[in-house]
Short mmCIF file of C-alpha atoms and ligand atoms in Angstrom, two decimals:
data_model
loop_
_atom_site.label_atom_id
_atom_site.label_comp_id
_atom_site.label_asym_id
_atom_site.label_seq_id
_atom_site.Cartn_x
_atom_site.Cartn_y
_atom_site.Cartn_z
CA MET X 80 -0.01 0.01 -0.01
CA ASP X 81 1.34 3.43 -0.87
CA LYS X 82 -0.44 5.16 2.02
CA ARG X 83 0.89 5.94 5.47
CA THR X 84 -0.32 3.97 8.46
CA ILE X 85 -0.08 4.35 12.22
CA ARG X 86 3.39 2.81 11.95
CA ASP X 87 4.59 5.75 9.90
CA ILE X 88 3.64 8.53 12.30
CA ASP X 89 4.47 9.38 15.89
CA VAL X 90 1.36 9.02 18.01
CA SER X 91 3.06 8.67 21.38
CA GLY X 92 1.09 10.44 24.03
CA LYS X 93 -1.01 12.18 21.39
CA ARG X 94 -4.73 12.77 21.19
CA VAL X 95 -5.96 10.69 18.25
CA PHE X 96 -9.21 11.21 16.38
CA LEU X 97 -10.00 7.62 15.38
CA ARG X 98 -12.74 7.29 12.76
CA VAL X 99 -14.17 3.77 12.94
CA ASP X 100 -17.19 2.17 11.31
CA TYR X 101 -19.30 0.92 14.19
CA ASN X 102 -22.49 0.99 12.17
CA VAL X 103 -23.88 -2.08 13.93
CA GLN X 104 -27.37 -3.21 14.81
CA PHE X 105 -28.86 -4.17 18.14
CA ASP X 106 -31.85 -6.33 18.90
CA ASP X 107 -33.31 -5.65 22.32
CA GLY X 108 -29.97 -4.43 23.65
CA THR X 109 -27.94 -7.31 22.17
CA ILE X 110 -25.48 -6.56 19.39
CA LEU X 111 -26.29 -8.67 16.30
CA ASP X 112 -22.82 -8.81 14.74
CA ASP X 113 -19.77 -7.28 16.39
CA MET X 114 -17.30 -8.09 13.59
CA ARG X 115 -16.62 -4.42 12.95
CA LEU X 116 -15.87 -3.78 16.61
CA ARG X 117 -13.60 -6.79 16.92
CA GLU X 118 -11.74 -5.86 13.74
CA SER X 119 -10.95 -2.42 15.15
CA ILE X 120 -9.30 -3.75 18.31
CA PRO X 121 -5.75 -4.24 16.87
CA THR X 122 -5.60 -0.56 15.90
CA ILE X 123 -6.84 0.57 19.32
CA ARG X 124 -4.33 -1.70 21.07
CA ALA X 125 -1.47 -0.44 18.89
CA LEU X 126 -2.40 3.17 19.68
CA GLN X 127 -2.65 2.36 23.37
CA GLU X 128 0.81 0.77 23.33
CA CYS X 129 2.11 4.13 22.10
CA GLY X 130 0.37 5.87 24.98
CA ALA X 131 -2.15 7.66 22.77
CA LYS X 132 -5.52 8.99 23.96
CA ILE X 133 -8.17 7.61 21.68
CA ILE X 134 -11.19 9.65 20.69
CA ALA X 135 -13.28 7.30 18.59
CA CYS X 136 -15.94 8.54 16.19
CA SER X 137 -18.60 6.60 14.28
CA HIS X 138 -21.98 6.97 12.68
CA ARG X 139 -24.80 4.52 13.19
CA GLY X 140 -27.81 4.08 10.93
CA ARG X 141 -29.44 6.93 9.06
CA PRO X 142 -30.65 9.45 11.64
CA GLY X 143 -30.86 12.12 8.92
CA GLY X 144 -29.09 14.93 10.78
CA LYS X 145 -31.09 14.82 14.00
CA VAL X 146 -30.93 13.02 17.32
CA VAL X 147 -32.59 9.59 17.22
CA GLU X 148 -32.56 7.99 20.65
CA GLU X 149 -32.28 4.40 19.35
CA LEU X 150 -29.19 5.32 17.36
CA ARG X 151 -27.04 6.67 20.18
CA ASN X 152 -23.55 5.24 20.45
CA ALA X 153 -23.77 4.40 24.17
CA PRO X 154 -24.53 0.65 23.70
CA VAL X 155 -21.67 0.44 21.21
CA ALA X 156 -19.27 1.94 23.78
CA GLU X 157 -20.43 -0.57 26.34
CA HIS X 158 -19.78 -3.52 24.02
CA LEU X 159 -16.42 -2.10 22.95
CA GLY X 160 -15.50 -1.74 26.62
CA ARG X 161 -16.25 -5.43 27.16
CA LEU X 162 -14.05 -6.39 24.19
CA LEU X 163 -11.20 -4.16 25.39
CA GLY X 164 -11.53 -5.07 29.05
CA GLN X 165 -11.65 -1.44 30.11
CA PRO X 166 -14.48 1.09 30.26
CA VAL X 167 -15.13 3.16 27.14
CA ARG X 168 -16.83 6.42 28.01
CA ALA X 169 -19.70 7.30 25.66
CA LEU X 170 -20.26 11.02 25.17
CA ARG X 171 -23.62 12.52 24.24
CA ALA X 172 -22.04 14.94 21.81
CA CYS X 173 -19.37 14.71 19.10
CA VAL X 174 -18.33 18.38 19.10
CA GLY X 175 -18.44 21.22 21.62
CA PRO X 176 -17.76 21.81 25.32
CA GLU X 177 -18.78 18.31 26.52
CA VAL X 178 -16.13 16.82 24.24
CA ASP X 179 -13.48 19.37 25.22
CA ALA X 180 -14.08 18.69 28.91
CA ALA X 181 -13.96 14.91 28.50
CA VAL X 182 -10.80 15.00 26.42
CA ALA X 183 -9.09 17.27 28.96
CA GLU X 184 -9.62 14.55 31.59
CA MET X 185 -8.18 11.72 29.47
CA HIS X 186 -5.08 9.72 30.38
CA SER X 187 -2.80 7.71 28.10
CA GLY X 188 -4.59 4.60 26.80
CA ASP X 189 -8.07 5.92 27.57
CA VAL X 190 -10.77 5.42 24.96
CA ILE X 191 -13.85 7.58 24.56
CA LEU X 192 -16.55 7.21 21.95
CA LEU X 193 -18.18 10.34 20.56
CA GLU X 194 -21.91 10.49 19.92
CA ASN X 195 -23.32 9.33 16.54
CA VAL X 196 -21.76 11.79 14.14
CA ARG X 197 -24.74 11.64 11.76
CA PHE X 198 -26.91 13.39 14.36
CA HIS X 199 -25.47 16.47 12.60
CA ALA X 200 -26.52 17.12 9.00
CA GLU X 201 -23.11 18.76 8.50
CA GLU X 202 -21.49 15.33 8.61
CA GLU X 203 -22.93 14.08 5.33
CA ASP X 204 -22.64 17.58 3.82
CA ASN X 205 -18.90 17.50 4.59
CA ASP X 206 -19.24 20.94 6.15
CA PRO X 207 -15.78 22.45 6.68
CA GLU X 208 -16.64 24.15 9.97
CA PHE X 209 -18.05 20.92 11.37
CA ALA X 210 -14.93 19.05 10.26
CA ARG X 211 -12.79 21.69 11.95
CA ALA X 212 -14.81 21.27 15.16
CA LEU X 213 -14.38 17.49 15.05
CA ALA X 214 -10.65 17.86 14.45
CA SER X 215 -10.15 20.41 17.23
CA CYS X 216 -10.09 17.75 19.98
CA ALA X 217 -7.10 15.87 18.49
CA GLU X 218 -3.56 16.10 17.11
CA VAL X 219 -3.62 13.16 14.69
CA PHE X 220 -6.36 11.61 12.52
CA VAL X 221 -6.34 7.81 12.18
CA CYS X 222 -8.92 6.44 9.78
CA ASP X 223 -9.97 2.83 10.26
CA ALA X 224 -13.49 3.23 8.87
CA PHE X 225 -13.06 1.27 5.66
CA GLY X 226 -16.81 0.57 5.58
CA THR X 227 -17.42 4.33 5.21
CA ALA X 228 -14.43 5.13 2.99
CA HIS X 229 -16.68 5.50 -0.06
CA ARG X 230 -18.41 8.47 1.58
CA ALA X 231 -16.89 11.97 1.37
CA HIS X 232 -18.24 12.94 4.76
CA ALA X 233 -16.82 15.40 7.30
CA SER X 234 -15.48 12.76 9.72
CA VAL X 235 -14.04 10.66 6.89
CA VAL X 236 -12.37 13.23 4.62
CA GLY X 237 -13.11 16.71 6.04
CA VAL X 238 -11.07 16.22 9.21
CA ALA X 239 -8.01 15.52 7.02
CA ASN X 240 -7.92 19.23 6.13
CA TYR X 241 -6.98 20.03 9.73
CA LEU X 242 -4.96 17.02 10.93
CA PRO X 243 -2.35 14.65 9.46
CA VAL X 244 -4.24 11.49 8.44
CA VAL X 245 -3.00 7.90 8.33
CA ALA X 246 -4.63 4.50 7.94
CA GLY X 247 -5.42 2.28 10.88
CA LEU X 248 -4.51 -1.40 10.69
CA LEU X 249 -7.96 -2.55 9.51
CA MET X 250 -7.99 0.07 6.76
CA GLU X 251 -4.53 -1.07 5.74
CA ARG X 252 -5.55 -4.73 5.58
CA GLU X 253 -8.71 -3.94 3.61
CA ILE X 254 -6.80 -1.90 1.03
CA ASP X 255 -3.99 -4.47 0.80
CA TYR X 256 -6.32 -7.39 0.08
CA LEU X 257 -8.56 -5.54 -2.30
CA GLU X 258 -5.48 -4.37 -4.22
CA ARG X 259 -4.37 -7.99 -4.45
CA VAL X 260 -7.66 -8.69 -6.22
CA ILE X 261 -7.47 -5.66 -8.48
CA HIS X 262 -3.94 -6.75 -9.50
CA PRO X 263 -4.37 -10.51 -9.09
CA VAL X 264 -1.83 -13.31 -9.26
CA ARG X 265 -3.36 -15.52 -11.95
CA PRO X 266 -5.12 -17.78 -12.46
CA PHE X 267 -7.78 -15.45 -11.08
CA ALA X 268 -11.44 -16.31 -10.47
CA LEU X 269 -14.36 -13.99 -10.00
CA ILE X 270 -17.47 -15.45 -8.34
CA LEU X 271 -20.51 -13.26 -8.68
CA GLY X 272 -24.01 -13.72 -7.30
CA GLY X 273 -26.59 -11.66 -5.50
CA ALA X 274 -29.87 -10.43 -6.74
CA LYS X 275 -29.06 -8.26 -9.73
CA VAL X 276 -26.80 -7.95 -12.75
CA SER X 277 -27.07 -4.18 -12.44
CA ASP X 278 -25.31 -4.27 -9.04
CA LYS X 279 -22.42 -6.34 -10.36
CA ILE X 280 -21.88 -5.27 -13.94
CA GLY X 281 -19.36 -2.62 -12.81
CA ILE X 282 -17.22 -5.31 -11.15
CA LEU X 283 -17.43 -7.50 -14.22
CA GLU X 284 -16.40 -4.63 -16.46
CA ASN X 285 -13.45 -3.78 -14.25
CA LEU X 286 -12.14 -7.28 -13.53
CA ALA X 287 -13.25 -9.60 -16.36
CA ALA X 288 -10.21 -8.74 -18.49
CA LYS X 289 -7.91 -10.10 -15.75
CA ALA X 290 -10.02 -13.17 -14.97
CA ASP X 291 -9.38 -16.77 -16.02
CA LEU X 292 -12.65 -17.98 -14.54
CA ILE X 293 -15.98 -16.27 -13.89
CA CYS X 294 -18.68 -18.18 -12.00
CA VAL X 295 -22.11 -16.58 -12.06
CA GLY X 296 -24.84 -17.68 -9.65
CA GLY X 297 -27.63 -16.14 -7.58
CA GLY X 298 -30.48 -14.15 -8.98
CA MET X 299 -28.20 -12.46 -11.52
CA ALA X 300 -27.57 -15.81 -13.24
CA ASN X 301 -31.25 -15.90 -14.17
CA THR X 302 -30.71 -12.97 -16.49
CA PHE X 303 -27.82 -14.84 -18.13
CA LEU X 304 -30.01 -17.95 -18.57
CA LYS X 305 -32.82 -15.88 -19.99
CA ALA X 306 -30.37 -14.23 -22.41
CA GLN X 307 -29.64 -17.73 -23.74
CA GLY X 308 -33.33 -18.20 -24.42
CA ILE X 309 -33.94 -20.47 -21.45
CA ASP X 310 -37.37 -20.34 -19.84
CA ILE X 311 -36.79 -19.36 -16.20
CA GLY X 312 -40.44 -19.52 -15.07
CA ALA X 313 -41.33 -16.90 -12.47
CA SER X 314 -37.69 -16.32 -11.40
CA LEU X 315 -36.31 -12.88 -10.70
CA ALA X 316 -34.58 -11.43 -13.79
CA GLU X 317 -33.77 -8.02 -15.26
CA ASN X 318 -35.01 -7.66 -18.79
CA ASP X 319 -33.11 -4.43 -19.29
CA ARG X 320 -29.84 -6.24 -18.49
CA ILE X 321 -30.15 -9.07 -21.00
CA GLU X 322 -28.00 -7.07 -23.40
CA ASP X 323 -25.27 -6.74 -20.71
CA ALA X 324 -25.37 -10.49 -20.07
CA LEU X 325 -25.10 -11.23 -23.79
CA ARG X 326 -22.14 -8.89 -24.13
CA VAL X 327 -20.30 -10.61 -21.25
CA MET X 328 -21.01 -14.06 -22.78
CA ARG X 329 -19.89 -12.93 -26.25
CA GLN X 330 -16.66 -11.46 -24.89
CA ALA X 331 -15.93 -14.61 -22.91
CA ALA X 332 -16.53 -16.76 -25.99
CA LEU X 333 -13.88 -14.77 -27.86
CA ARG X 334 -11.23 -15.51 -25.23
CA ASP X 335 -9.56 -18.91 -25.02
CA ASP X 336 -8.08 -18.12 -21.63
CA LEU X 337 -11.38 -17.24 -19.94
CA ARG X 338 -14.00 -19.71 -18.78
CA LEU X 339 -17.44 -18.25 -17.98
CA MET X 340 -19.63 -20.64 -16.02
CA ILE X 341 -23.32 -20.18 -15.42
CA PRO X 342 -25.60 -22.71 -13.68
CA THR X 343 -26.51 -25.91 -15.48
CA ASP X 344 -28.89 -27.05 -12.74
CA VAL X 345 -30.87 -25.09 -10.19
CA VAL X 346 -32.95 -25.46 -7.04
CA ILE X 347 -36.49 -24.25 -7.67
CA ALA X 348 -39.45 -23.44 -5.46
CA ASP X 349 -43.06 -24.06 -6.46
CA PRO X 350 -45.41 -21.08 -6.77
CA GLY X 351 -46.41 -21.39 -3.09
CA GLY X 352 -42.75 -21.42 -2.12
CA GLU X 353 -43.33 -24.62 -0.15
CA ARG X 354 -41.49 -27.38 -1.97
CA ALA X 355 -37.96 -27.26 -3.33
CA ASN X 356 -36.33 -29.54 -5.89
CA THR X 357 -33.38 -29.58 -8.21
CA VAL X 358 -33.81 -29.56 -12.00
CA SER X 359 -31.74 -28.90 -15.11
CA VAL X 360 -31.97 -25.24 -16.15
CA ASN X 361 -34.01 -26.34 -19.18
CA ARG X 362 -36.72 -27.83 -16.99
CA VAL X 363 -38.07 -24.96 -14.89
CA PRO X 364 -41.88 -25.31 -14.89
CA PRO X 365 -44.05 -22.21 -15.39
CA GLY X 366 -44.66 -20.33 -12.12
CA PHE X 367 -41.61 -21.88 -10.39
CA ARG X 368 -38.73 -19.74 -9.15
CA ILE X 369 -34.98 -20.43 -9.25
CA LEU X 370 -33.61 -19.83 -5.74
CA ASP X 371 -30.22 -21.57 -5.70
CA ILE X 372 -27.60 -23.26 -7.86
CA GLY X 373 -27.93 -27.05 -8.10
CA ARG X 374 -25.64 -29.91 -6.98
CA GLN X 375 -23.94 -30.35 -10.34
CA THR X 376 -23.27 -26.61 -10.65
CA ILE X 377 -21.75 -26.57 -7.13
CA GLU X 378 -19.47 -29.47 -8.15
CA ASP X 379 -18.46 -27.80 -11.41
CA PHE X 380 -17.72 -24.44 -9.77
CA ARG X 381 -15.73 -26.18 -7.04
CA ASP X 382 -13.65 -28.19 -9.53
CA ALA X 383 -12.89 -25.15 -11.63
CA LEU X 384 -11.76 -23.17 -8.59
CA GLN X 385 -9.12 -25.70 -7.49
CA THR X 386 -6.31 -24.36 -9.66
CA MET X 387 -6.86 -20.68 -8.86
CA ASN X 388 -4.29 -18.45 -7.17
CA THR X 389 -6.63 -15.55 -6.45
CA VAL X 390 -10.38 -15.71 -5.91
CA VAL X 391 -12.80 -12.89 -5.17
CA TRP X 392 -16.41 -13.52 -4.33
CA ASN X 393 -19.30 -11.07 -4.14
CA GLY X 394 -22.96 -11.95 -3.97
CA PRO X 395 -24.65 -15.02 -2.45
CA LEU X 396 -25.32 -17.80 -4.96
CA GLY X 397 -28.92 -18.25 -3.85
CA PHE X 398 -31.65 -17.03 -1.52
CA PHE X 399 -29.36 -18.05 1.35
CA GLU X 400 -31.50 -16.49 4.07
CA ARG X 401 -33.86 -19.47 3.74
CA GLU X 402 -33.14 -23.17 3.89
CA PRO X 403 -32.66 -25.18 1.78
CA PHE X 404 -31.70 -22.40 -0.64
CA ASP X 405 -28.50 -21.65 1.33
CA ARG X 406 -26.80 -24.84 0.08
CA GLY X 407 -24.95 -23.40 -2.91
CA THR X 408 -23.68 -20.40 -0.95
CA ILE X 409 -22.51 -22.53 1.97
CA GLU X 410 -20.83 -25.16 -0.23
CA ILE X 411 -18.94 -22.54 -2.23
CA ALA X 412 -17.88 -20.77 0.99
CA ARG X 413 -16.46 -24.12 2.16
CA ALA X 414 -14.80 -24.72 -1.19
CA LEU X 415 -13.04 -21.35 -0.92
CA ALA X 416 -12.00 -22.08 2.65
CA PHE X 417 -10.24 -25.27 1.58
CA LEU X 418 -8.53 -24.11 -1.58
CA PRO X 419 -4.92 -25.24 -1.27
CA HIS X 420 -3.00 -22.06 -2.02
CA ALA X 421 -5.29 -19.29 -3.19
CA ILE X 422 -5.72 -15.82 -1.80
CA THR X 423 -9.45 -15.64 -1.17
CA VAL X 424 -11.31 -12.38 -0.69
CA VAL X 425 -14.99 -11.95 0.12
CA GLY X 426 -16.72 -8.60 -0.36
CA GLY X 427 -20.27 -7.40 0.12
CA GLY X 428 -22.43 -7.22 3.23
CA GLU X 429 -24.65 -10.23 2.60
CA THR X 430 -21.81 -12.38 1.25
CA ALA X 431 -19.72 -11.67 4.38
CA ALA X 432 -22.70 -12.63 6.55
CA ALA X 433 -23.14 -15.86 4.57
CA VAL X 434 -19.47 -16.79 5.00
CA GLN X 435 -19.78 -16.20 8.74
CA ARG X 436 -22.87 -18.40 8.80
CA ALA X 437 -21.04 -21.13 6.92
CA GLY X 438 -18.52 -21.03 9.81
CA VAL X 439 -15.45 -20.65 7.60
CA ALA X 440 -14.71 -16.92 7.80
CA ASP X 441 -11.38 -17.54 9.54
CA ARG X 442 -10.24 -19.78 6.69
CA ILE X 443 -10.83 -17.08 4.07
CA SER X 444 -7.79 -14.83 3.49
CA HIS X 445 -9.90 -11.71 3.92
CA VAL X 446 -13.58 -11.05 4.60
CA SER X 447 -14.13 -7.36 3.99
CA THR X 448 -15.93 -5.34 6.66
CA GLY X 449 -16.95 -2.85 4.00
CA GLY X 450 -20.03 -3.76 1.97
CA GLY X 451 -20.47 -0.80 -0.38
CA ALA X 452 -16.85 0.32 -0.02
CA SER X 453 -15.42 -3.03 -1.13
CA LEU X 454 -17.80 -3.15 -4.10
CA GLU X 455 -16.76 0.30 -5.23
CA MET X 456 -13.09 -0.63 -4.96
CA LEU X 457 -13.68 -3.76 -7.03
CA GLN X 458 -15.33 -1.57 -9.63
CA GLY X 459 -12.11 0.41 -9.84
CA ILE X 460 -13.48 3.49 -8.11
CA THR X 461 -11.03 5.47 -5.95
CA LEU X 462 -12.56 5.82 -2.52
CA PRO X 463 -12.46 9.36 -1.10
CA GLY X 464 -11.56 8.05 2.35
CA VAL X 465 -8.54 6.24 0.88
CA ALA X 466 -7.47 9.05 -1.45
CA VAL X 467 -7.27 11.44 1.48
CA LEU X 468 -4.71 9.35 3.42
CA LEU X 469 -1.16 10.70 3.39
CA ASP X 470 1.05 9.14 0.74
CA ARG X 471 4.02 7.20 1.86
P1 ADP Q 262 -23.89 -8.36 -1.15
O1 ADP Q 262 -24.61 -7.61 -0.04
O2 ADP Q 262 -22.97 -9.40 -0.60
O3 ADP Q 262 -23.22 -7.43 -2.14
P2 ADP Q 262 -26.24 -8.62 -2.78
O4 ADP Q 262 -26.83 -7.48 -2.02
O5 ADP Q 262 -25.81 -8.36 -4.16
O6 ADP Q 262 -24.98 -9.20 -1.95
O7 ADP Q 262 -27.24 -9.84 -2.86
C1 ADP Q 262 -27.76 -10.44 -1.75
C2 ADP Q 262 -29.17 -10.90 -1.95
O8 ADP Q 262 -29.36 -11.63 -3.15
C3 ADP Q 262 -29.57 -11.81 -0.82
O9 ADP Q 262 -30.57 -11.17 -0.06
C4 ADP Q 262 -30.09 -13.06 -1.54
O10 ADP Q 262 -31.24 -13.61 -0.95
C5 ADP Q 262 -30.39 -12.56 -2.92
N1 ADP Q 262 -30.39 -13.67 -3.90
C6 ADP Q 262 -29.37 -14.41 -4.29
N2 ADP Q 262 -29.78 -15.33 -5.19
C7 ADP Q 262 -31.11 -15.17 -5.37
C8 ADP Q 262 -32.11 -15.79 -6.17
N3 ADP Q 262 -31.81 -16.81 -6.96
N4 ADP Q 262 -33.37 -15.32 -6.10
C9 ADP Q 262 -33.67 -14.30 -5.27
N5 ADP Q 262 -32.77 -13.67 -4.50
C10 ADP Q 262 -31.51 -14.08 -4.53
MG1 MG Q 263 -26.39 -6.38 -0.22
#
């Protein structure tokens, strides 16, 4: 990575404005998925070892520039405190006298969490005065909020106008792995799924030229099947994307070194959504819906993946939220986990959740914490929150 990190700057004893992405959900006071909190711990520990005072800042949800009681950061601070084994003080403001007073009382290694920064409309407007106010409590800006790096908001990019800004360790790891996909060691495979072609066509356009294998599953594969004249019953498809699917298939056919795989068999649900069975793609009865890739397709994808050196996956291969339509997604997650020597990278919010559910997240080289941010990077877009980091 050509950006500076916390290893390249002196933070000893300094007040650090640490932008994190703790945009997490709670159900009745219990955190649903604390991956983003856990992934931020190494950066916090490293800063603490240097004797820094850590002023953490995050948004949560979409409060739309006003205070929403359910979106306060206090429960996040409590959970973070449990993970760190020390209390994390939650403030009820992110700028102003309450923050100044709290920061003045901090000791080395202390962590405080500012209030939800999106309670101020100035955050999303990237208001310079608001950014200056956020920055005023600190001497250094460490950005670890990869999940928000595609947003040019005040606490992500604006603060960098007033403080030197470097990447935290999570940000560094995210950028490193996504760069290894954008410049892959071949053979390189792209696995794409999810609901729509329109969400993924940008990734295809950016990475197909470097790919040796493209596996298409999920709802988006239906559009590819339909483009081949196959009757997909009542399955989800995008008629206005058939041309895109045809173009991808035509381009792949022209290249000897690229194999494009689409499902040959599928798991379908009857019109009532009650019964599921597996059929060849040519045998989808009217009114039935394709909700997963079939056994043979799983086998074929898995076999083709064995020789790959780099694999990136975005988009579940079926309606994985409901059994038995999670089979394809889970089997491919396992296949990735047991590839002998490949670098494996998973991007996208739902795909990351699916890999966690398959229980193999720790056997994947990198599961991105950034849904939208990782997708934009895979599309070749420069993220504002990355661009703003100091160059090495
Ligand atoms: P990510 O968040 O990882 O980028 P997407 O948002 O693109 O993934 O897609 C996830 C959604 O796609 C899931 O909610 C999943 O149920 C849905 N999906 C995948 N395959 C199908 C299918 N065959 N029919 C309907 N929905 C599907
Ligand atoms: Mg999604």
